[in-house]
Short mmCIF file of N, CA, C and O in Angstrom, two decimals:
data_model
loop_
_atom_site.label_atom_id
_atom_site.label_comp_id
_atom_site.label_asym_id
_atom_site.label_seq_id
_atom_site.Cartn_x
_atom_site.Cartn_y
_atom_site.Cartn_z
N HIS R 1 77.52 61.26 92.97
CA HIS R 1 76.96 62.00 93.22
C HIS R 1 77.95 62.53 94.79
O HIS R 1 78.05 63.22 95.41
N ARG R 2 79.00 61.53 94.49
CA ARG R 2 79.71 61.35 95.69
C ARG R 2 80.86 62.84 95.03
O ARG R 2 81.41 63.67 95.54
N GLY R 3 80.97 63.11 93.82
CA GLY R 3 81.83 64.81 93.34
C GLY R 3 81.18 66.17 93.95
O GLY R 3 81.66 66.64 94.04
N ALA R 4 79.41 65.48 93.93
CA ALA R 4 79.04 66.96 94.25
C ALA R 4 78.85 67.31 96.00
O ALA R 4 79.26 68.21 95.98
N ALA R 5 79.05 65.70 96.66
CA ALA R 5 79.10 65.61 97.60
C ALA R 5 80.38 66.61 98.48
O ALA R 5 80.82 67.47 99.06
N ARG R 6 81.31 66.49 97.68
CA ARG R 6 82.83 66.40 97.90
C ARG R 6 83.09 68.40 97.26
O ARG R 6 83.61 69.23 98.10
N ALA R 7 82.53 68.63 96.34
CA ALA R 7 82.37 70.18 95.51
C ALA R 7 81.58 70.98 96.78
O ALA R 7 82.33 71.88 97.26
N LEU R 8 80.30 70.19 97.89
CA LEU R 8 80.20 71.24 98.48
C LEU R 8 80.82 71.33 99.74
O LEU R 8 80.85 71.85 100.49
N LEU R 9 80.92 70.02 100.53
CA LEU R 9 82.28 70.15 101.69
C LEU R 9 83.50 71.30 100.91
O LEU R 9 83.52 71.62 101.86
N GLN R 10 83.96 70.95 99.48
CA GLN R 10 85.10 71.74 99.64
C GLN R 10 84.49 73.70 99.65
O GLN R 10 85.23 74.81 99.95
N LEU R 11 83.35 73.96 99.31
CA LEU R 11 82.40 74.88 99.51
C LEU R 11 82.34 75.60 100.97
O LEU R 11 82.45 76.79 101.21
N ALA R 12 82.80 74.72 102.26
CA ALA R 12 82.32 75.65 103.28
C ALA R 12 83.25 75.86 103.75
O ALA R 12 83.16 77.18 104.58
N PRO R 13 84.59 76.54 103.89
CA PRO R 13 85.07 77.46 103.90
C PRO R 13 85.04 78.81 103.54
O PRO R 13 84.68 79.67 104.38
N VAL R 14 84.39 78.72 102.47
CA VAL R 14 83.82 80.12 101.41
C VAL R 14 82.28 80.20 102.69
O VAL R 14 81.96 81.55 103.14
N MET R 15 81.25 79.19 102.92
CA MET R 15 80.35 79.48 103.13
C MET R 15 80.06 80.23 104.87
O MET R 15 80.07 80.96 105.07
N ALA R 16 81.84 79.03 105.76
CA ALA R 16 81.39 79.89 106.73
C ALA R 16 82.11 81.31 107.04
O ALA R 16 81.66 81.82 107.72
N LEU R 17 82.84 82.12 105.84
CA LEU R 17 83.14 83.49 106.23
C LEU R 17 81.88 83.88 105.59
O LEU R 17 82.34 85.33 106.43
N ASN R 18 81.48 83.71 104.56
CA ASN R 18 80.51 84.11 104.57
C ASN R 18 79.49 84.68 105.88
O ASN R 18 78.88 85.59 106.19
N ALA R 19 79.12 83.14 106.33
CA ALA R 19 78.43 83.66 107.68
C ALA R 19 79.00 84.80 108.49
O ALA R 19 78.19 85.04 109.49
N VAL R 20 80.74 85.06 108.74
CA VAL R 20 81.15 85.57 109.80
C VAL R 20 80.71 86.32 109.32
O VAL R 20 80.78 88.10 110.53
N LEU R 21 81.04 86.92 108.12
CA LEU R 21 81.09 88.76 107.68
C LEU R 21 79.25 88.72 107.59
O LEU R 21 79.33 90.01 108.15
N LEU R 22 78.45 88.08 107.96
CA LEU R 22 76.97 88.71 108.12
C LEU R 22 76.64 88.96 109.55
O LEU R 22 75.50 89.64 109.29
N LEU R 23 77.27 88.00 109.62
CA LEU R 23 76.29 87.63 111.15
C LEU R 23 77.33 88.14 112.54
O LEU R 23 77.11 88.63 113.45
N CYS R 24 79.12 88.72 112.44
CA CYS R 24 79.99 88.43 113.78
C CYS R 24 80.50 89.82 113.99
O CYS R 24 80.57 90.04 114.83
N TRP R 25 80.14 90.44 112.06
CA TRP R 25 80.71 91.60 112.38
C TRP R 25 80.17 92.35 112.85
O TRP R 25 78.24 92.81 112.74
N ASP R 26 79.98 93.62 114.12
CA ASP R 26 78.78 94.90 114.32
C ASP R 26 79.04 95.46 113.40
O ASP R 26 79.77 96.18 112.77
N PRO R 27 77.73 95.96 113.67
CA PRO R 27 77.49 96.82 112.54
C PRO R 27 78.25 98.50 112.36
O PRO R 27 78.07 98.65 111.06
N ALA R 28 77.92 99.07 113.49
CA ALA R 28 78.79 100.29 113.63
C ALA R 28 79.47 100.23 113.34
O ALA R 28 81.17 100.61 112.04
N VAL R 29 81.16 99.05 113.55
CA VAL R 29 82.23 98.73 112.83
C VAL R 29 82.23 98.56 111.85
O VAL R 29 83.20 99.10 110.44
N TYR R 30 81.04 97.92 111.16
CA TYR R 30 81.30 97.74 109.27
C TYR R 30 80.83 98.62 108.62
O TYR R 30 81.53 99.08 107.82
N ALA R 31 80.21 99.49 109.24
CA ALA R 31 80.01 100.79 108.22
C ALA R 31 81.08 101.82 108.96
O ALA R 31 81.04 102.93 108.03
N ARG R 32 82.11 101.27 109.91
CA ARG R 32 83.19 102.52 109.76
C ARG R 32 84.56 102.51 109.44
O ARG R 32 85.17 103.00 108.44
N TYR R 33 84.24 101.17 108.93
CA TYR R 33 85.51 100.27 108.32
C TYR R 33 85.61 99.78 107.00
O TYR R 33 85.82 97.96 107.20
N PRO R 34 83.85 100.17 106.13
CA PRO R 34 83.99 98.75 105.09
C PRO R 34 84.86 98.36 104.20
O PRO R 34 85.19 97.67 104.33
N ARG R 35 85.76 99.04 104.02
CA ARG R 35 87.09 98.98 102.78
C ARG R 35 88.11 97.97 103.89
O ARG R 35 88.47 96.91 102.77
N ARG R 36 88.51 98.35 104.89
CA ARG R 36 89.40 97.22 105.41
C ARG R 36 88.26 96.00 105.83
O ARG R 36 89.53 94.63 105.57
N ILE R 37 87.01 95.94 106.68
CA ILE R 37 86.51 94.98 106.07
C ILE R 37 86.62 94.27 105.51
O ILE R 37 86.51 93.01 105.27
N CYS R 38 86.20 94.11 104.16
CA CYS R 38 86.05 93.79 102.39
C CYS R 38 87.69 93.74 101.95
O CYS R 38 87.68 92.21 101.27
N PHE R 39 88.59 94.02 102.78
CA PHE R 39 89.81 93.75 101.96
C PHE R 39 90.34 92.41 102.99
O PHE R 39 91.46 91.49 101.72
N LEU R 40 89.46 92.49 103.92
CA LEU R 40 90.41 91.17 104.88
C LEU R 40 89.49 89.81 104.19
O LEU R 40 90.18 89.20 104.11
N ALA R 41 87.83 90.13 104.12
CA ALA R 41 87.76 89.15 103.17
C ALA R 41 88.06 88.82 102.08
O ALA R 41 88.90 87.86 101.48
N GLY R 42 88.31 90.14 101.03
CA GLY R 42 89.03 89.51 99.88
C GLY R 42 90.51 88.54 99.44
O GLY R 42 90.52 88.47 99.46
N LEU R 43 91.06 89.09 100.58
CA LEU R 43 92.42 88.13 100.73
C LEU R 43 92.65 86.73 101.46
O LEU R 43 92.78 85.99 100.93
N LEU R 44 90.83 86.06 101.95
CA LEU R 44 90.42 84.94 102.18
C LEU R 44 90.28 84.49 100.85
O LEU R 44 90.38 82.88 101.20
N TYR R 45 89.38 85.18 100.40
CA TYR R 45 88.68 84.39 99.27
C TYR R 45 89.66 84.21 98.52
O TYR R 45 89.42 83.11 97.46
N VAL R 46 90.92 84.97 98.17
CA VAL R 46 91.94 84.70 97.15
C VAL R 46 92.45 83.52 97.71
O VAL R 46 92.97 82.85 97.31
N TYR R 47 92.85 83.64 99.22
CA TYR R 47 94.14 82.74 99.80
C TYR R 47 93.15 81.38 99.70
O TYR R 47 93.53 80.24 99.26
N TYR R 48 92.24 80.92 99.40
CA TYR R 48 91.02 79.96 99.62
C TYR R 48 91.16 79.38 98.12
O TYR R 48 91.34 78.17 97.43
N THR R 49 90.50 80.52 97.18
CA THR R 49 90.57 79.71 95.54
C THR R 49 92.15 79.72 95.15
O THR R 49 92.41 78.82 94.91
N ALA R 50 93.35 80.24 95.31
CA ALA R 50 94.69 79.66 95.22
C ALA R 50 94.58 78.69 95.59
O ALA R 50 95.44 77.70 94.99
N GLN R 51 94.82 77.93 96.99
CA GLN R 51 95.08 76.93 97.55
C GLN R 51 94.00 76.18 97.10
O GLN R 51 94.53 75.08 96.44
N MET R 52 93.04 76.36 96.79
CA MET R 52 92.20 75.42 95.71
C MET R 52 92.76 74.79 94.66
O MET R 52 92.96 74.11 94.18
N ILE R 53 92.88 76.63 93.81
CA ILE R 53 93.67 75.42 92.31
C ILE R 53 95.42 75.06 92.53
O ILE R 53 95.55 74.22 92.01
N LEU R 54 95.78 75.05 93.59
CA LEU R 54 97.11 74.58 94.24
C LEU R 54 96.86 73.42 93.90
O LEU R 54 97.87 72.29 94.00
N PHE R 55 96.34 72.60 95.15
CA PHE R 55 95.04 71.39 95.66
C PHE R 55 94.57 70.77 94.40
O PHE R 55 95.03 69.49 94.03
N SER R 56 94.10 71.48 93.57
CA SER R 56 93.66 71.21 92.85
C SER R 56 94.82 70.18 91.49
O SER R 56 95.14 69.15 91.10
N MET R 57 95.85 71.38 91.23
CA MET R 57 97.07 70.93 89.90
C MET R 57 97.74 70.31 90.59
O MET R 57 98.11 68.71 89.69
N ALA R 58 97.95 69.40 92.02
CA ALA R 58 98.67 69.36 92.84
C ALA R 58 97.82 67.32 92.87
O ALA R 58 98.62 66.40 93.48
N ARG R 59 96.69 67.68 92.41
CA ARG R 59 96.62 66.38 92.74
C ARG R 59 95.70 65.89 93.99
O ARG R 59 95.71 64.31 94.60
N MET R 60 95.40 66.66 95.29
CA MET R 60 96.06 66.66 96.92
C MET R 60 94.28 67.07 97.42
O MET R 60 93.73 67.85 96.64
N SER R 61 94.12 66.11 98.21
CA SER R 61 92.72 66.62 98.63
C SER R 61 92.86 67.96 99.38
O SER R 61 93.79 68.04 100.22
N TYR R 62 91.97 68.62 98.98
CA TYR R 62 91.65 70.14 100.20
C TYR R 62 91.07 69.75 100.99
O TYR R 62 90.07 69.41 101.14
N PRO R 63 92.57 70.51 101.72
CA PRO R 63 91.41 70.90 103.58
C PRO R 63 89.83 71.90 103.67
O PRO R 63 90.57 72.79 103.72
N SER R 64 88.87 70.52 103.73
CA SER R 64 87.56 71.48 103.87
C SER R 64 88.04 72.62 105.20
O SER R 64 86.66 73.88 105.17
N ALA R 65 88.38 72.34 106.21
CA ALA R 65 88.33 72.72 107.64
C ALA R 65 90.08 73.43 107.45
O ALA R 65 90.84 73.54 107.76
N GLN R 66 89.63 75.06 106.98
CA GLN R 66 90.32 76.09 106.64
C GLN R 66 90.18 76.55 108.56
O GLN R 66 89.89 78.26 108.75
N LEU R 67 90.36 76.06 109.59
CA LEU R 67 91.04 76.89 110.56
C LEU R 67 91.61 77.86 111.04
O LEU R 67 91.49 79.14 112.01
N GLY R 68 92.73 77.60 110.34
CA GLY R 68 93.65 78.51 111.33
C GLY R 68 93.21 80.04 110.25
O GLY R 68 93.99 80.65 110.92
N THR R 69 92.68 80.11 109.42
CA THR R 69 92.40 81.36 108.77
C THR R 69 90.80 81.38 109.90
O THR R 69 90.41 82.70 109.28
N LEU R 70 89.85 81.08 109.05
CA LEU R 70 88.65 81.24 109.89
C LEU R 70 88.23 81.61 111.33
O LEU R 70 87.63 82.68 111.78
N LEU R 71 88.92 80.73 111.89
CA LEU R 71 89.07 81.37 113.33
C LEU R 71 89.59 82.80 113.69
O LEU R 71 88.95 83.32 114.92
N PRO R 72 90.35 82.95 113.57
CA PRO R 72 91.18 84.34 113.59
C PRO R 72 90.54 85.47 113.07
O PRO R 72 90.09 86.78 113.92
N CYS R 73 89.48 85.16 112.24
CA CYS R 73 89.14 86.10 111.46
C CYS R 73 87.37 85.88 112.26
O CYS R 73 86.73 87.08 112.23
N ALA R 74 87.04 85.35 112.62
CA ALA R 74 85.96 85.06 113.56
C ALA R 74 85.85 86.11 114.44
O ALA R 74 85.36 86.50 115.60
N ALA R 75 87.07 85.52 115.01
CA ALA R 75 87.50 85.61 116.67
C ALA R 75 87.56 87.65 116.64
O ALA R 75 87.08 88.49 117.96
N LEU R 76 88.14 88.40 115.75
CA LEU R 76 88.29 89.41 115.08
C LEU R 76 86.98 89.66 115.47
O LEU R 76 86.72 91.37 115.70
N ALA R 77 86.18 89.32 114.40
CA ALA R 77 84.61 89.87 114.54
C ALA R 77 83.75 90.02 115.54
O ALA R 77 83.20 90.84 115.70
N LEU R 78 83.65 88.56 116.44
CA LEU R 78 83.13 88.72 117.61
C LEU R 78 84.24 89.91 117.84
O LEU R 78 82.49 90.74 119.14
N ALA R 79 84.96 90.25 118.34
CA ALA R 79 85.65 91.52 119.43
C ALA R 79 84.88 92.39 118.93
O ALA R 79 85.18 93.35 119.46
N SER R 80 84.89 92.73 117.87
CA SER R 80 84.50 94.09 117.50
C SER R 80 82.36 94.51 117.97
O SER R 80 82.84 95.24 118.24
N ARG R 81 82.22 92.84 118.50
CA ARG R 81 80.90 93.65 119.41
C ARG R 81 81.02 93.63 120.96
O ARG R 81 80.66 94.89 121.03
N SER R 82 81.83 93.06 120.80
CA SER R 82 82.35 93.65 121.99
C SER R 82 83.36 94.35 123.21
O SER R 82 83.03 94.99 123.85
N LEU R 83 84.52 95.02 122.26
CA LEU R 83 85.18 96.05 122.23
C LEU R 83 84.61 97.28 122.04
O LEU R 83 85.70 98.50 121.86
N GLN R 84 83.52 97.75 121.62
CA GLN R 84 83.31 98.62 120.83
C GLN R 84 82.82 99.43 121.93
O GLN R 84 82.21 99.84 122.88
#
């Protein structure tokens, strides 16, 4: 049970990024710049995956709060709604 809870906690940044992508971006901006937004999301997914692999190989605990990348992404997405 402890391993499953830890795995779910480590998925939190990816789930938060999904929520930002689905809920925060203005649909008009998403329709106008789909490749750029998908590229940004893809970079973050690759970064989270590489970080997970590196921390796993080093036998270090993975930082579940990825606020250094999630907050700027969310701020950019929310700005797309107000700066339209």
